[in-house]
Amino acid sequence: MEDCLFCKIIAGKIPSTKVYEDDYVYAFNDIDPQAPLHVVIVPKIHIKSAAEITAENSVYVAKIFEAVAKIAAQEGLEKGFRVVNNCGEDGGQTVGHLHYHLLAKRFLAWPPG
Ligand code: 5GP
Ligand code: ZN
């Protein structure tokens, strides 16, 4: 999608620091990290939010969670990590392209804000 920040990052039009990539998924370091490791994981097709996941596109979500496990192994996250999706206005979503935050390398309090 032309005006989408994360579509531009996937296309390499906006630079990012790649953490992982395959045919379905691109993962990169968040520009404003909320933990010592903060990776943003996105599908390589434009899906607006978690509210738009369907039987037709949910393979991308499965691939994102496969990527989570691979990144956890790659980055040595034996102590654990958190995966977060912000959806819509009340969920705090600021970029309208489905993405999951992988946060790690510090203790993460619960409940979140
Ligand atoms: P949201 O608030 O929608 O759940 O998450 C969007 C995330 O994208 C935020 O954590 C924000 O820091 C990150 N972000 C926004 N713009 C850029 C950018 O240009 N590059 C990178 N690497 N991350 C970005
Ligand atoms: Zn997009």
Short mmCIF file of C-alpha atoms and ligand atoms in Angstrom, two decimals:
data_model
loop_
_atom_site.label_atom_id
_atom_site.label_comp_id
_atom_site.label_asym_id
_atom_site.label_seq_id
_atom_site.Cartn_x
_atom_site.Cartn_y
_atom_site.Cartn_z
CA MET A 1 0.00 0.00 0.00
CA GLU A 2 1.48 3.28 -1.17
CA ASP A 3 1.02 5.46 1.89
CA CYS A 4 1.84 2.85 4.51
CA LEU A 5 4.99 3.29 6.61
CA PHE A 6 5.54 -0.43 7.15
CA CYS A 7 4.91 -1.26 3.45
CA LYS A 8 7.67 1.27 2.69
CA ILE A 9 9.98 -0.38 5.24
CA ILE A 10 9.28 -3.84 3.74
CA ALA A 11 10.06 -2.45 0.26
CA GLY A 12 13.32 -0.92 1.53
CA LYS A 13 12.15 2.62 0.73
CA ILE A 14 12.62 3.53 4.40
CA PRO A 15 15.73 2.08 6.07
CA SER A 16 15.42 -0.35 8.97
CA THR A 17 17.63 -2.75 10.87
CA LYS A 18 16.56 -6.24 9.83
CA VAL A 19 16.34 -8.92 12.50
CA TYR A 20 14.63 -11.67 10.47
CA GLU A 21 13.03 -12.13 7.04
CA ASP A 22 11.32 -14.87 5.05
CA ASP A 23 8.75 -15.03 2.23
CA TYR A 24 5.88 -14.02 4.54
CA VAL A 25 7.44 -11.93 7.28
CA TYR A 26 9.79 -8.99 7.86
CA ALA A 27 11.12 -8.16 11.35
CA PHE A 28 13.14 -5.10 12.33
CA ASN A 29 14.28 -3.15 15.39
CA ASP A 30 11.75 -0.63 16.70
CA ILE A 31 12.92 2.98 16.29
CA ASP A 32 11.78 3.80 19.86
CA PRO A 33 12.61 0.65 21.84
CA GLN A 34 10.59 -0.07 25.00
CA ALA A 35 12.94 -2.86 26.11
CA PRO A 36 16.59 -3.77 25.41
CA LEU A 37 15.28 -5.96 22.58
CA HIS A 38 12.22 -4.54 20.79
CA VAL A 39 11.46 -6.08 17.42
CA VAL A 40 8.50 -5.22 15.19
CA ILE A 41 7.25 -8.19 13.14
CA VAL A 42 5.05 -7.50 10.11
CA PRO A 43 3.39 -9.55 7.36
CA LYS A 44 4.67 -8.82 3.84
CA ILE A 45 1.13 -8.01 2.70
CA HIS A 46 -0.85 -5.01 3.87
CA ILE A 47 -3.31 -6.08 6.57
CA LYS A 48 -4.64 -3.07 8.47
CA SER A 49 -4.97 -4.55 11.94
CA ALA A 50 -5.76 -7.68 13.95
CA ALA A 51 -9.43 -6.88 13.32
CA GLU A 52 -8.87 -7.67 9.62
CA ILE A 53 -7.41 -11.18 10.01
CA THR A 54 -9.43 -13.68 7.96
CA ALA A 55 -9.25 -17.31 6.82
CA GLU A 56 -7.66 -15.98 3.60
CA ASN A 57 -4.75 -14.13 5.25
CA SER A 58 -4.25 -15.89 8.60
CA VAL A 59 -1.31 -17.92 7.24
CA TYR A 60 0.67 -14.68 7.64
CA VAL A 61 -0.18 -14.61 11.34
CA ALA A 62 0.97 -18.21 11.74
CA LYS A 63 4.20 -17.32 9.94
CA ILE A 64 4.68 -14.33 12.27
CA PHE A 65 4.53 -16.64 15.29
CA GLU A 66 6.93 -19.08 13.63
CA ALA A 67 9.22 -16.07 13.19
CA VAL A 68 8.81 -15.19 16.89
CA ALA A 69 10.18 -18.61 17.87
CA LYS A 70 13.05 -18.31 15.40
CA ILE A 71 13.98 -14.82 16.63
CA ALA A 72 13.78 -16.03 20.24
CA ALA A 73 16.28 -18.79 19.42
CA GLN A 74 18.44 -16.43 17.35
CA GLU A 75 18.57 -13.78 20.10
CA GLY A 76 18.96 -16.22 23.03
CA LEU A 77 15.71 -15.34 24.81
CA GLU A 78 15.74 -18.35 27.17
CA LYS A 79 14.48 -16.15 30.04
CA GLY A 80 11.33 -15.30 28.10
CA PHE A 81 9.77 -12.49 26.19
CA ARG A 82 6.44 -10.81 25.44
CA VAL A 83 4.52 -10.53 22.17
CA VAL A 84 2.10 -7.61 21.94
CA ASN A 85 -0.40 -6.50 19.33
CA ASN A 86 -1.98 -3.07 19.61
CA CYS A 87 -5.26 -2.91 17.68
CA GLY A 88 -7.13 0.25 16.81
CA GLU A 89 -7.44 3.52 18.70
CA ASP A 90 -8.13 2.15 22.19
CA GLY A 91 -5.48 -0.53 21.66
CA GLY A 92 -2.87 2.16 21.03
CA GLN A 93 -2.14 1.24 17.40
CA THR A 94 -0.27 4.08 15.68
CA VAL A 95 0.73 2.42 12.39
CA GLY A 96 -2.11 0.95 10.29
CA HIS A 97 -0.28 -2.18 9.11
CA LEU A 98 -0.68 -5.29 11.29
CA HIS A 99 2.37 -5.79 13.50
CA TYR A 100 3.45 -7.61 16.62
CA HIS A 101 5.96 -6.25 19.11
CA LEU A 102 8.50 -8.71 20.52
CA LEU A 103 9.85 -7.30 23.79
CA ALA A 104 12.67 -8.93 25.75
CA LYS A 105 15.86 -8.71 27.79
CA ARG A 106 14.22 -7.10 30.84
CA PHE A 107 11.47 -8.12 33.29
CA LEU A 108 8.11 -7.06 31.84
CA ALA A 109 5.51 -6.10 34.43
CA TRP A 110 1.88 -7.25 34.29
CA PRO A 111 -0.73 -5.89 33.73
CA PRO A 112 0.40 -3.51 30.97
CA GLY A 113 -0.82 0.10 31.01
P1 5GP B 1 2.05 0.67 17.44
O1 5GP B 1 2.09 1.88 18.34
O2 5GP B 1 1.24 0.93 16.20
O3 5GP B 1 1.64 -0.59 18.14
O4 5GP B 1 3.55 0.39 17.01
C1 5GP B 1 4.20 1.10 16.01
C2 5GP B 1 5.66 0.99 16.33
O5 5GP B 1 6.39 1.37 15.19
C3 5GP B 1 6.11 1.89 17.47
O6 5GP B 1 6.70 1.09 18.50
C4 5GP B 1 7.11 2.83 16.82
O7 5GP B 1 8.21 3.17 17.65
C5 5GP B 1 7.54 2.05 15.60
N1 5GP B 1 7.95 2.89 14.48
C6 5GP B 1 7.28 3.99 13.99
N2 5GP B 1 7.93 4.50 12.94
C7 5GP B 1 9.04 3.73 12.74
C8 5GP B 1 10.10 3.77 11.79
O8 5GP B 1 10.18 4.61 10.90
N3 5GP B 1 11.07 2.82 11.92
C9 5GP B 1 11.02 1.85 12.90
N4 5GP B 1 12.02 0.97 12.92
N5 5GP B 1 10.02 1.78 13.79
C10 5GP B 1 9.04 2.71 13.73
ZN ZN B 2 1.21 -1.62 4.80
#
